[in-house]
Coordinates of C-alpha atoms in Angstrom, one line a residue:
Chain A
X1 CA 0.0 0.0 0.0
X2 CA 1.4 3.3 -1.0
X3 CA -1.2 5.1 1.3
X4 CA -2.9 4.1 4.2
X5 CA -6.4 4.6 4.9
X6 CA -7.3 7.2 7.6
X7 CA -10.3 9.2 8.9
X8 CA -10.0 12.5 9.9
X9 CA -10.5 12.7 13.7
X10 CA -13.5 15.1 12.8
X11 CA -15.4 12.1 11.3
X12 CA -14.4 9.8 14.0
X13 CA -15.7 11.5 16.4
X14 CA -18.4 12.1 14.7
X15 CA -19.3 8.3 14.8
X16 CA -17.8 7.2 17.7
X17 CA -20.8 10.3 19.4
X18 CA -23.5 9.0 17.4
X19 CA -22.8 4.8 18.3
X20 CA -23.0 6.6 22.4
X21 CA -26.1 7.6 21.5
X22 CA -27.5 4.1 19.4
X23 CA -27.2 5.8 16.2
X24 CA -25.4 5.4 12.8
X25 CA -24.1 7.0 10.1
X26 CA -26.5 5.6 7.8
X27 CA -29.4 5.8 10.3
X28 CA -29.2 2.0 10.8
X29 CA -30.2 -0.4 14.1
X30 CA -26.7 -1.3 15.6
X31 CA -28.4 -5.1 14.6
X32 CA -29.0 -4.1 11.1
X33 CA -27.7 -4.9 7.6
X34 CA -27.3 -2.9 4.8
X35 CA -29.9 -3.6 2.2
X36 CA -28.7 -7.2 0.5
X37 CA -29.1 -8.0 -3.0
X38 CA -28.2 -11.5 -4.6
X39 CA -27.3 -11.9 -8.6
X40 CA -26.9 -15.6 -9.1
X41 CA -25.8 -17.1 -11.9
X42 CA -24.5 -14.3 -13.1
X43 CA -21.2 -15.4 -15.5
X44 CA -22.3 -18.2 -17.6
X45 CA -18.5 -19.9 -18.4
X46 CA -18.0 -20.3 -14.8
X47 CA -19.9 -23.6 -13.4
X48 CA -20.9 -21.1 -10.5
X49 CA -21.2 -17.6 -9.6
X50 CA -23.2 -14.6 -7.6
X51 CA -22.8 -11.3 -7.2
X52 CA -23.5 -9.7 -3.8
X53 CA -24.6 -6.1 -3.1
X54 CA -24.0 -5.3 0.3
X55 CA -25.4 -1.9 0.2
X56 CA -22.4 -0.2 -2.1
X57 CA -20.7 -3.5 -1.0
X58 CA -19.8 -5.6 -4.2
X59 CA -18.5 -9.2 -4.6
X60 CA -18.5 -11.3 -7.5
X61 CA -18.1 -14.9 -6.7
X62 CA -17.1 -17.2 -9.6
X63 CA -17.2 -21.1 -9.1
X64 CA -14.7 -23.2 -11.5
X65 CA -14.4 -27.4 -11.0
X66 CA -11.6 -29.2 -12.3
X67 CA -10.5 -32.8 -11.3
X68 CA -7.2 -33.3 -10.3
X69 CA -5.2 -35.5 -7.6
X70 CA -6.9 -35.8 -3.8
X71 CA -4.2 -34.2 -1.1
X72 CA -2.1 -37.6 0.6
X73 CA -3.5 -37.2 3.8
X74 CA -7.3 -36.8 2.3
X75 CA -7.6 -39.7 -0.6
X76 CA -11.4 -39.7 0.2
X77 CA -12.3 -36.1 -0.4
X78 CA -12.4 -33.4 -2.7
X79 CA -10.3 -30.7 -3.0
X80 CA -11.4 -27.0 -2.5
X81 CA -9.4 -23.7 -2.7
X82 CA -10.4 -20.3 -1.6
X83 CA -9.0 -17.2 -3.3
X84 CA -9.9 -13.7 -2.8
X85 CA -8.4 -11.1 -5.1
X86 CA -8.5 -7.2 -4.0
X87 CA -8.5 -5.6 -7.3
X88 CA -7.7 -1.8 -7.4
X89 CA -10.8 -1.2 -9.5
X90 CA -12.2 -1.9 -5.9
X91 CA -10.8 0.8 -3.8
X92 CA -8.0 3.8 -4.3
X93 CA -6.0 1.7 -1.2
X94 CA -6.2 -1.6 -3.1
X95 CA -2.8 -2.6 -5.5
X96 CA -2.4 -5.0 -8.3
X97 CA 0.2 -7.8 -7.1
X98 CA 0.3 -11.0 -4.9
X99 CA -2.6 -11.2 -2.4
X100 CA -1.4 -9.1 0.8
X101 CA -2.3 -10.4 4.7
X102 CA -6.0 -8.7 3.9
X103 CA -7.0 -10.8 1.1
X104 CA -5.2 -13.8 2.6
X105 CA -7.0 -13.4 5.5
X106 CA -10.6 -12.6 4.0
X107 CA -9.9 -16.3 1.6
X108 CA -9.0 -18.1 4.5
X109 CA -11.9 -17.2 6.9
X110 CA -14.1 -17.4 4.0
X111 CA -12.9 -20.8 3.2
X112 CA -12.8 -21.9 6.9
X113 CA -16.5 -20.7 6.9
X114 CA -17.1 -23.2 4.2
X115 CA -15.0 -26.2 4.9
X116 CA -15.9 -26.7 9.0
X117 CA -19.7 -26.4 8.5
X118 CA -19.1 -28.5 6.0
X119 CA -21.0 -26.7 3.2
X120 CA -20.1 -29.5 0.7
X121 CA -20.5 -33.0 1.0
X122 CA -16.4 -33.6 0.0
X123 CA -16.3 -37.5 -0.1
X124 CA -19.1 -37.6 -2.8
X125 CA -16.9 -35.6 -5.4
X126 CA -14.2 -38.2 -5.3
X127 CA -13.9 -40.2 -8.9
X128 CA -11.2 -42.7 -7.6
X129 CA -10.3 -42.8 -4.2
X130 CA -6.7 -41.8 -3.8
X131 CA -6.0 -41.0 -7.5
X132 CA -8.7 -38.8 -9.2
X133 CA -11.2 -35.9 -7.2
X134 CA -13.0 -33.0 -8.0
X135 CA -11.4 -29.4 -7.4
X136 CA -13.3 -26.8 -6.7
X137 CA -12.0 -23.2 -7.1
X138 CA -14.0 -20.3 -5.1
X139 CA -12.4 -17.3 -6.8
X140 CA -13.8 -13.8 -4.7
X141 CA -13.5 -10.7 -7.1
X142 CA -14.0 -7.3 -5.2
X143 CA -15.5 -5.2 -7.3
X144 CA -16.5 -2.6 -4.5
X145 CA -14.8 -1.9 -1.3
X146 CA -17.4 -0.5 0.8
X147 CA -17.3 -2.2 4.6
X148 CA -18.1 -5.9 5.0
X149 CA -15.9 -7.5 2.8
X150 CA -16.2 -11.0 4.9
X151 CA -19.9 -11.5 5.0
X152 CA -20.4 -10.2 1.1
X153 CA -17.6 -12.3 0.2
X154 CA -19.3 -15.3 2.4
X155 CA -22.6 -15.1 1.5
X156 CA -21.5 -14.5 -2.7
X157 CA -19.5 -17.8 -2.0
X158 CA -22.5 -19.8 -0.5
X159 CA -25.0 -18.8 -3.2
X160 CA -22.2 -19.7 -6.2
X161 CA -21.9 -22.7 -5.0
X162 CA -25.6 -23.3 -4.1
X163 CA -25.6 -22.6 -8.2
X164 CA -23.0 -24.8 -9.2
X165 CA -23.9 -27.2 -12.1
X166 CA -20.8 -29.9 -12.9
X167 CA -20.5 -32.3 -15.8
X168 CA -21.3 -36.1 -14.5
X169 CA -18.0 -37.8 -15.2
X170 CA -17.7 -41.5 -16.7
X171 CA -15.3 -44.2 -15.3
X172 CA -12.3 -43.1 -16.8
X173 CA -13.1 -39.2 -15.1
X174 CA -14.0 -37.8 -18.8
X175 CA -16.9 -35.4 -18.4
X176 CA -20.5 -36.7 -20.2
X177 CA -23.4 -34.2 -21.4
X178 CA -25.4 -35.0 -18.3
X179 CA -25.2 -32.0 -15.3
X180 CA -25.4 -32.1 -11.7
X181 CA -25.2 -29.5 -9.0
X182 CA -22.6 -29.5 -6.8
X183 CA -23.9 -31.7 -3.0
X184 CA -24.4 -28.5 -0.9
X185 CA -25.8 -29.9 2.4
X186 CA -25.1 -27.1 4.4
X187 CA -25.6 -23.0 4.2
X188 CA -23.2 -21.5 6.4
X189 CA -23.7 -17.7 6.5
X190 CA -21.1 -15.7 8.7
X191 CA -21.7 -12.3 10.5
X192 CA -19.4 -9.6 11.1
X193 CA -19.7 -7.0 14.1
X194 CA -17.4 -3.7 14.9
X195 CA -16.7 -2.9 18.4
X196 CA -16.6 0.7 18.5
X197 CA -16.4 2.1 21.6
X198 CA -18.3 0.4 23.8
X199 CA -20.4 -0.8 21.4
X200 CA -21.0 -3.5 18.8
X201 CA -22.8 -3.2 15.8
X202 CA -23.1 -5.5 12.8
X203 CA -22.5 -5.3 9.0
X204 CA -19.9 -2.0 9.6
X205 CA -19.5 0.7 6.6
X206 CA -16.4 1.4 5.3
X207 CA -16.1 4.5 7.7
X208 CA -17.3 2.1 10.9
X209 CA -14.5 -0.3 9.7
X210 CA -11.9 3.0 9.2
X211 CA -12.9 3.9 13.6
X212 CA -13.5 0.4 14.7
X213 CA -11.9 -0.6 17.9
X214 CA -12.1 -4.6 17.5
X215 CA -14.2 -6.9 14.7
X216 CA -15.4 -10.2 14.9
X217 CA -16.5 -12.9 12.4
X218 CA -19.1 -15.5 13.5
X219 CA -20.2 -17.7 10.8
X220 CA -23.3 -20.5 11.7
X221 CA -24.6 -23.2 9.6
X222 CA -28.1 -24.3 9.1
X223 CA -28.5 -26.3 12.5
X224 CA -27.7 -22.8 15.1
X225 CA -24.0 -24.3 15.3
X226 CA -21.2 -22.2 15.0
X227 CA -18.4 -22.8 12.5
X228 CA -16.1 -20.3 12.2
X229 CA -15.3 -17.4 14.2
X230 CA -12.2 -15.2 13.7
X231 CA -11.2 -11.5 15.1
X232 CA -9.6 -8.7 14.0
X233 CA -8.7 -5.2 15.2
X234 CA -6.3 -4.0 17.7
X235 CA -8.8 -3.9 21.2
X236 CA -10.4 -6.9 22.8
X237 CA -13.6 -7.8 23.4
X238 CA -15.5 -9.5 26.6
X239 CA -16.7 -13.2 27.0
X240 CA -20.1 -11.5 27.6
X241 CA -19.6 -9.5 23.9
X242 CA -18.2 -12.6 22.2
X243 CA -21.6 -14.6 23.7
X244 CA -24.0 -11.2 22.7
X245 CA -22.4 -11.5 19.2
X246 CA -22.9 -15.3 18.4
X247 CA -26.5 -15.1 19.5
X248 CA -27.2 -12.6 17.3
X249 CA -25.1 -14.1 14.5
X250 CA -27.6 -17.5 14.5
X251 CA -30.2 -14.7 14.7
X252 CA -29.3 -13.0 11.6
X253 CA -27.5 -15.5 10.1
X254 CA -31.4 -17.6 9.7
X255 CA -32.9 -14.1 7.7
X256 CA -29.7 -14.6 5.5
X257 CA -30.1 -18.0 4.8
X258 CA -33.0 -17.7 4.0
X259 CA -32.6 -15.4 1.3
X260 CA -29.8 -17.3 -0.4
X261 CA -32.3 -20.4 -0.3
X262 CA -35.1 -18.5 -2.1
X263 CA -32.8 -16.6 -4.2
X264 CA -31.6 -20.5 -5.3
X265 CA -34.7 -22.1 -5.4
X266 CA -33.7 -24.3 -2.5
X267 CA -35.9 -23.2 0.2
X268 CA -36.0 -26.6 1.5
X269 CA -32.7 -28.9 1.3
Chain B
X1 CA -9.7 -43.7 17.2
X2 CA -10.8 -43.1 21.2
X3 CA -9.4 -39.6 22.2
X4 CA -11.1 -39.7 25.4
X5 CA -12.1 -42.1 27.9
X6 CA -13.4 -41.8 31.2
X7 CA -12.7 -38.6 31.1
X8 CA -8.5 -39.1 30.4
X9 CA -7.1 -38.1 27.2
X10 CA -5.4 -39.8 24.5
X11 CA -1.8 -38.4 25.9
X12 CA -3.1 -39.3 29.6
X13 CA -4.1 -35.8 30.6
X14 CA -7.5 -34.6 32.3
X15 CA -9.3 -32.4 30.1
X16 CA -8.8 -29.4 32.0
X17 CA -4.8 -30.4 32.0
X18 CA -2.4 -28.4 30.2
X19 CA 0.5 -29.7 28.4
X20 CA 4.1 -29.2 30.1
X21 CA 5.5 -25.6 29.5
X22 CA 8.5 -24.2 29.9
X23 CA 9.1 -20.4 29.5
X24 CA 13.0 -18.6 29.0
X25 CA 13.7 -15.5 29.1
X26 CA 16.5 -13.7 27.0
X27 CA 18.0 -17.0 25.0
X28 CA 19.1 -14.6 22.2
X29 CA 22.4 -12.1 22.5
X30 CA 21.6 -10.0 19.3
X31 CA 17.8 -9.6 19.8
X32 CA 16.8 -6.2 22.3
X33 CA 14.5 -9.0 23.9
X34 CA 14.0 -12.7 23.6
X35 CA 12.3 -15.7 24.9
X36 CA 12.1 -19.8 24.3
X37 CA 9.0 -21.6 24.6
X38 CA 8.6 -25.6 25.1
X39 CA 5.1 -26.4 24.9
X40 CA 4.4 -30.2 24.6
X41 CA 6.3 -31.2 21.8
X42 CA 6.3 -27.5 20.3
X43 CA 9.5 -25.4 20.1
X44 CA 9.7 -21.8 19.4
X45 CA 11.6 -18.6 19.9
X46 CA 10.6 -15.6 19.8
X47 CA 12.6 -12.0 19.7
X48 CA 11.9 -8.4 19.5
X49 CA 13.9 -5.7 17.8
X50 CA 13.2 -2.0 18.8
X51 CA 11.5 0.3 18.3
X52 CA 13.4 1.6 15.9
X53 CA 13.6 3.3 13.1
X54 CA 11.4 2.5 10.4
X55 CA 11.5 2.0 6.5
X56 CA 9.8 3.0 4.2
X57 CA 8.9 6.1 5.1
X58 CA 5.3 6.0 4.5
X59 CA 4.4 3.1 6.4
X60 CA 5.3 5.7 9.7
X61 CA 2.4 6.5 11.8
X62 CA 2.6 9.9 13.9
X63 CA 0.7 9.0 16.7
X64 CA 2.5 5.2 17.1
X65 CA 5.2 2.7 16.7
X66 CA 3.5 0.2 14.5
X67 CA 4.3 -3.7 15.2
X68 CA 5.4 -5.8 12.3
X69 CA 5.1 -9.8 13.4
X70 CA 6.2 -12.3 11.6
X71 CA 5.5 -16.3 12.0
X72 CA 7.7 -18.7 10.9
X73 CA 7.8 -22.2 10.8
X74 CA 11.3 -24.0 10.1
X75 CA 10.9 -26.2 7.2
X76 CA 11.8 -29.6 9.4
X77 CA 9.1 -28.5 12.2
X78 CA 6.7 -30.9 10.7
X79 CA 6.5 -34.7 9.5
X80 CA 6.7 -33.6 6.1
X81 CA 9.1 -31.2 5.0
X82 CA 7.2 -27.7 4.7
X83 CA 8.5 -25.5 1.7
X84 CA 10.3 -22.9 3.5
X85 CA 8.9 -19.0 4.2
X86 CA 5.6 -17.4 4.5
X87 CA 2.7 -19.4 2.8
X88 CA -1.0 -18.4 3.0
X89 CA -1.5 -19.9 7.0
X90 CA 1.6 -18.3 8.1
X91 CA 0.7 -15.1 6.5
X92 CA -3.0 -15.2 8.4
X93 CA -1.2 -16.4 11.8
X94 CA 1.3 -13.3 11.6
X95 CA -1.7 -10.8 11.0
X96 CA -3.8 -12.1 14.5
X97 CA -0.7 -12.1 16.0
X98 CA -0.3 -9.1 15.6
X99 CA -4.0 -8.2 16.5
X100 CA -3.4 -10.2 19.4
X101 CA -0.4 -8.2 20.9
X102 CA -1.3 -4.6 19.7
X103 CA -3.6 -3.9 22.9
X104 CA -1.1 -4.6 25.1
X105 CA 1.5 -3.0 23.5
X106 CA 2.2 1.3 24.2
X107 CA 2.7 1.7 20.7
X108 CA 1.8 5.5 21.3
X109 CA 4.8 6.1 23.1
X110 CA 7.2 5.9 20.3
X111 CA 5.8 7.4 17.5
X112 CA 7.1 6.6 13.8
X113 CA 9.0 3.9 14.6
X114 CA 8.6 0.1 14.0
X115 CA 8.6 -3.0 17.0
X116 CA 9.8 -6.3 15.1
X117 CA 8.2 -9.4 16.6
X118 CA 9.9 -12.6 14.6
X119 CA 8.4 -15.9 15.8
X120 CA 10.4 -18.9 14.8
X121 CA 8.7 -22.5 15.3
X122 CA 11.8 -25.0 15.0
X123 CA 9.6 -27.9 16.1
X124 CA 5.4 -28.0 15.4
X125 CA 2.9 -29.9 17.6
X126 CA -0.8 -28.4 17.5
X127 CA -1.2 -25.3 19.2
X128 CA 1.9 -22.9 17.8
X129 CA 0.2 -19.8 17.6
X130 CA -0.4 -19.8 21.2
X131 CA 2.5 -21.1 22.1
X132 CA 4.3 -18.1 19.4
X133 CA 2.0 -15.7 21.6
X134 CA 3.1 -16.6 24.4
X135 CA 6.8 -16.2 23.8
X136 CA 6.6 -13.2 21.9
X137 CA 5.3 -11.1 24.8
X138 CA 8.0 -12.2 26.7
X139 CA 10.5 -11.2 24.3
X140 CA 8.5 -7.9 24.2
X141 CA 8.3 -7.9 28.2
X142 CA 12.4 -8.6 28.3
X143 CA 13.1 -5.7 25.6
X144 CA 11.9 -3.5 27.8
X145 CA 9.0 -2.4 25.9
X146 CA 6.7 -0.5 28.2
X147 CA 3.0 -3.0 27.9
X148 CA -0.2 -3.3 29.8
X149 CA 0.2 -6.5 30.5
X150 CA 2.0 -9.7 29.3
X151 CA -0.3 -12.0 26.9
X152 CA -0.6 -15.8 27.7
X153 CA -2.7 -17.0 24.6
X154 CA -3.9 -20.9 24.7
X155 CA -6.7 -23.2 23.2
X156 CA -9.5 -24.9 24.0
X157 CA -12.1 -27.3 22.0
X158 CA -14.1 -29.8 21.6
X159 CA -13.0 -33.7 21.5
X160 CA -15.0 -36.5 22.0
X161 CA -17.8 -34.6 22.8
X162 CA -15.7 -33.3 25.6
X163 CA -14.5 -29.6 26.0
X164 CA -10.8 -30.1 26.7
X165 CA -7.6 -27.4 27.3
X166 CA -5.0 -27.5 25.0
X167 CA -5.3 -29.8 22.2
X168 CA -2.5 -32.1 21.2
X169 CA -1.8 -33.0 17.8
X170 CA -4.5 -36.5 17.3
X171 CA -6.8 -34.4 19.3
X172 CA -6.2 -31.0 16.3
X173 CA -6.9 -33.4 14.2
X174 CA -9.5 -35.5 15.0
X175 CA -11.4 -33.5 17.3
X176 CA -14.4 -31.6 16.6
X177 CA -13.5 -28.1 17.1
X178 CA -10.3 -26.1 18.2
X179 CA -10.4 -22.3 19.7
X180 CA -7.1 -20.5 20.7
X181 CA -7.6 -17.3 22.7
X182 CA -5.1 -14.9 24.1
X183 CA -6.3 -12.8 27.4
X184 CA -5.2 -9.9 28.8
X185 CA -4.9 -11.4 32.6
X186 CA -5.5 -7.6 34.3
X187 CA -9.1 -7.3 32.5
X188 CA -9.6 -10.8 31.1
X189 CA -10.1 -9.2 27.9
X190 CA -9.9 -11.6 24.9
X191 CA -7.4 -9.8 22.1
X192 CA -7.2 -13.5 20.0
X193 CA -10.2 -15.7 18.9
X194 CA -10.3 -17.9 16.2
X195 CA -12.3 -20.9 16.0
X196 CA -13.0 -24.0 13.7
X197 CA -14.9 -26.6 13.5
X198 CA -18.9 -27.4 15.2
X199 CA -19.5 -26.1 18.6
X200 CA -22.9 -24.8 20.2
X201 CA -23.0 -21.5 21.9
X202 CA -23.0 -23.2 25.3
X203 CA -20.3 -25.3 24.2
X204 CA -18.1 -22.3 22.8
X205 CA -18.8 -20.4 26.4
X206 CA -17.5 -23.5 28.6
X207 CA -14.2 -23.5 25.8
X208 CA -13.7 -19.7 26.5
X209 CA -13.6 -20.0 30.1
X210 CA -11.3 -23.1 30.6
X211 CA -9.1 -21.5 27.6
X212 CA -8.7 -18.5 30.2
X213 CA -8.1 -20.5 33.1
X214 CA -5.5 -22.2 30.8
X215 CA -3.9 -18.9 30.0
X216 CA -3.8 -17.8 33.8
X217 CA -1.6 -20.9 34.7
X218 CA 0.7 -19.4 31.9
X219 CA 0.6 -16.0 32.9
X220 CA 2.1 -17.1 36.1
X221 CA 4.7 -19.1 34.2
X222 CA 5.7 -16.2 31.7
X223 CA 6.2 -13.8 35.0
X224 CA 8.4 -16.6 36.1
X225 CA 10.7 -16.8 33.3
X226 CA 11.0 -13.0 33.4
X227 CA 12.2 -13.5 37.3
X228 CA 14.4 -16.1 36.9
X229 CA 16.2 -14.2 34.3
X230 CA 17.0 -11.3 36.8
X231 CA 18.1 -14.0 39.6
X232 CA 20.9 -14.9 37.5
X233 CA 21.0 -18.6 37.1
X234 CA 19.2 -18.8 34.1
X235 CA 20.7 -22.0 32.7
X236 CA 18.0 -24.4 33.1

């Protein structure tokens, strides 16, 4: 990064007075998300794909499946890879070039959001055990940087692959005309909350995330268990706030689910 | 594979049991501060250079020293050779690190200058974040660097059903769930969580509180080290 991002102390102030009071910026409920819009399907050569509009939040989520060789230790399961690119088209503070700790970061809770609900059923994409497997690439494109890159990039993810259509293979692993969708037996949806101040409110804008004091990441799956939490930030938060925040992540986490189900035509699974 | 039975582990501990630790302070001459860390089968060093001066320019903040950590795991620390320096995990791990240790750290009192945290793991068993933690505030802590407090960080999770401190490796792996914390001991303030894996809410609340009972038996053993360094016969 050639500049960092800041906030004038005016406009920190500004926020850090109006979460004292219960208020935001953008006259939201400290429990409320910005207005979420899905766009399945969206890229017709990828097998998947969704974009996410997380009020001025955008993520495109792109879905490609190869087959290639199981990892040793796994011979029964499929292989899956999370990559998140931040694009400068995204944000002024964003740079072409290897993924830095931020997009590392955002992949990897992403993927662990994925992986430890499990959102896939892995030993059903194997072709020959030990020799041939699916691979599954969940590639996250940024296309707007506007607070909340974690749960846009989660829930554009979840709905790509909820949209996933893969060839049937034969015995020798060549692909046939017939299509399946990918086995997505779980929906986990994660939920991201700013401690500012003494506060905690969910779904933070870019200039909440600019003045935040701590973040946390709590992503559930279908059955209220959590899957994934990770935290950010440079303060620390309670056992009480870390309880508050994963009740109202299986909370929220339902609404969202329930969207992507709809939007996917799989309100029941 | 049994990892728990009758409420012993598969390495003979209780589940609220914590693996054997040792703590040393100041094993490195060149480093401002320094500390060694045996944590079960885990190895690692950790030393602090600074605060000083810091380049490039632009990454200087006016109002603080910023901390740069780095993770490292030695390429024979694991069964199967790892490709030497940073790859995707190590890259996460460095960034909570240093999450983790910024809110103890006065960072305000040395303005546009840079604290180097290098964490080195020589030998990996389950659990080397925490264990990295926990070595690198004691390296901050013996380079004199003024802090709140020092840091103990340590995991909890869920094996065998069971909610257990301190997973060992077939526990990591097998297990259902793993979440390493680091407290503040002075306000019990949680400054590391991650988590992976299925857990309820009760469950995660019973993990969070025997994780910080686990990182008060460390607290006690990092203040140690620090001592024994001072008395002068530190050769054990």
């Amino acid at each position: 990064m050639t500049e960092i991002d800041l906030i004038s102390n005016i406009e920190k102030d500004y926020i850090l007075n109006l979460a004292k009071k219960g208020e935001r910026e953008d006259g939201r409920d400290f429990d409320e998300h910005r207005k979420l819009i899905l766009e399945p399907d969206l890229i017709k050569k990828a097998e998947g794909s969704c974009l996410v509009s997380l009020g001025e939040t955008k993520v495109l989520a792109g879905i490609k499946v190869d087959k290639g060789e199981p990892y040793p230790d796994t011979p029964d399961q499929a292989v899956m890879t999370t990559n998140a690119e931040l694009v400068p088209l995204a944000s002024p503070f964003f740079e072409s070039g290897p993924p830095d700790e931020d997009s590392i970061e955002l992949a990897r809770v992403v993927d662990r959001g994925i992986r430890e609900a499990p959102a896939l059923d892995m030993s059903s994409l194997v072709v020959r055990e030990g020799e041939l497997v699916r691979v599954i690439f969940i590639d996250l494109h940024i296309l707007d940087s506007d607070g909340n890159l974690f749960d846009a990039s989660n829930i554009a993810a979840v709905t790509a692959l909820h949209t996933t259509k893969i060839p049937v293979l034969d015995d020798e692993g060549n692909p046939t005309e017939d299509m399946i969708p990918l086995p997505v037996i779980k929906t986990p949806v994660s939920c991201t909350f700013a401690k500012i101040g003494d506060n905690i409110v969910v779904d933070p804008s870019l200039n909440e995330e600019r003045v935040l004091d701590a973040r946390l990441t709590v992503t559930t799956e279908d059955n209220g268990y959590v899957c994934a939490m990770q935290k950010g930030g440079n303060s620390e938060f309670t056992v009480d706030e870390i309880m508050d925040c994963i009740k109202k992540s299986i909370k929220i986490g339902k609404e969202i689910r329930k969207t992507i189900l709809k939007t996917t035509g799989k309100q029941k699974v | 594979m049994e990892l728990i039975k009758d409420g012993i582990r598969i390495d003979g501990r209780k589940k609220d049991e914590l693996r054997e630790i040792k703590i040393k302070a100041g094993v490195l001459k060149r480093a401002d501060g320094s500390a060694y860390v045996e944590w079960g089968m885990n190895k690692v060093y950790a030393a602090v250079y600074g605060p000083r001066e810091l380049y490039p320019r632009f990454l200087r903040r006016y109002d603080k020293a910023i901390l740069q950590c780095r993770y490292n795991m030695a390429s024979f620390s694991v069964e199967e050779r790892k490709r030497p320096g940073p790859d995707r995990r190590s890259v996460e791990i460095s960034k909570v690190t240093r999450s983790a240790l910024e809110p103890v750290v006065l960072t305000e009192n040395f303005p546009e200058s840079v604290i180097n945290v290098n964490i080195e793991i020589v030998q990996a068993e389950a659990g080397t974040r925490c264990a990295g933690i926990t070595a690198a505030s004691v390296a901050l802590a013996d380079a004199g660097i003024p802090m709140r407090d020092l840091l103990p960080a340590c995991a909890a999770g869920k094996v065998g059903g069971e909610i257990v401190l301190d997973l060992c490796k077939e526990e990591d792996n097998f297990g259902e769930s793993d979440l390493p914390i680091a407290m503040v001991p002075r306000t019990g303030g949680i400054t590391l969580l991650q988590m992976d894996g299925l857990m309820t809410e009760e469950e995660i609340e019973e993990a969070l509180n025997l994780a910080k009972k686990g990182c008060k038996i460390i607290y006690e053993k990092q203040k140690e080290a620090l001592k024994q360094k001072y008395r002068g016969n530190n050769n054990d």
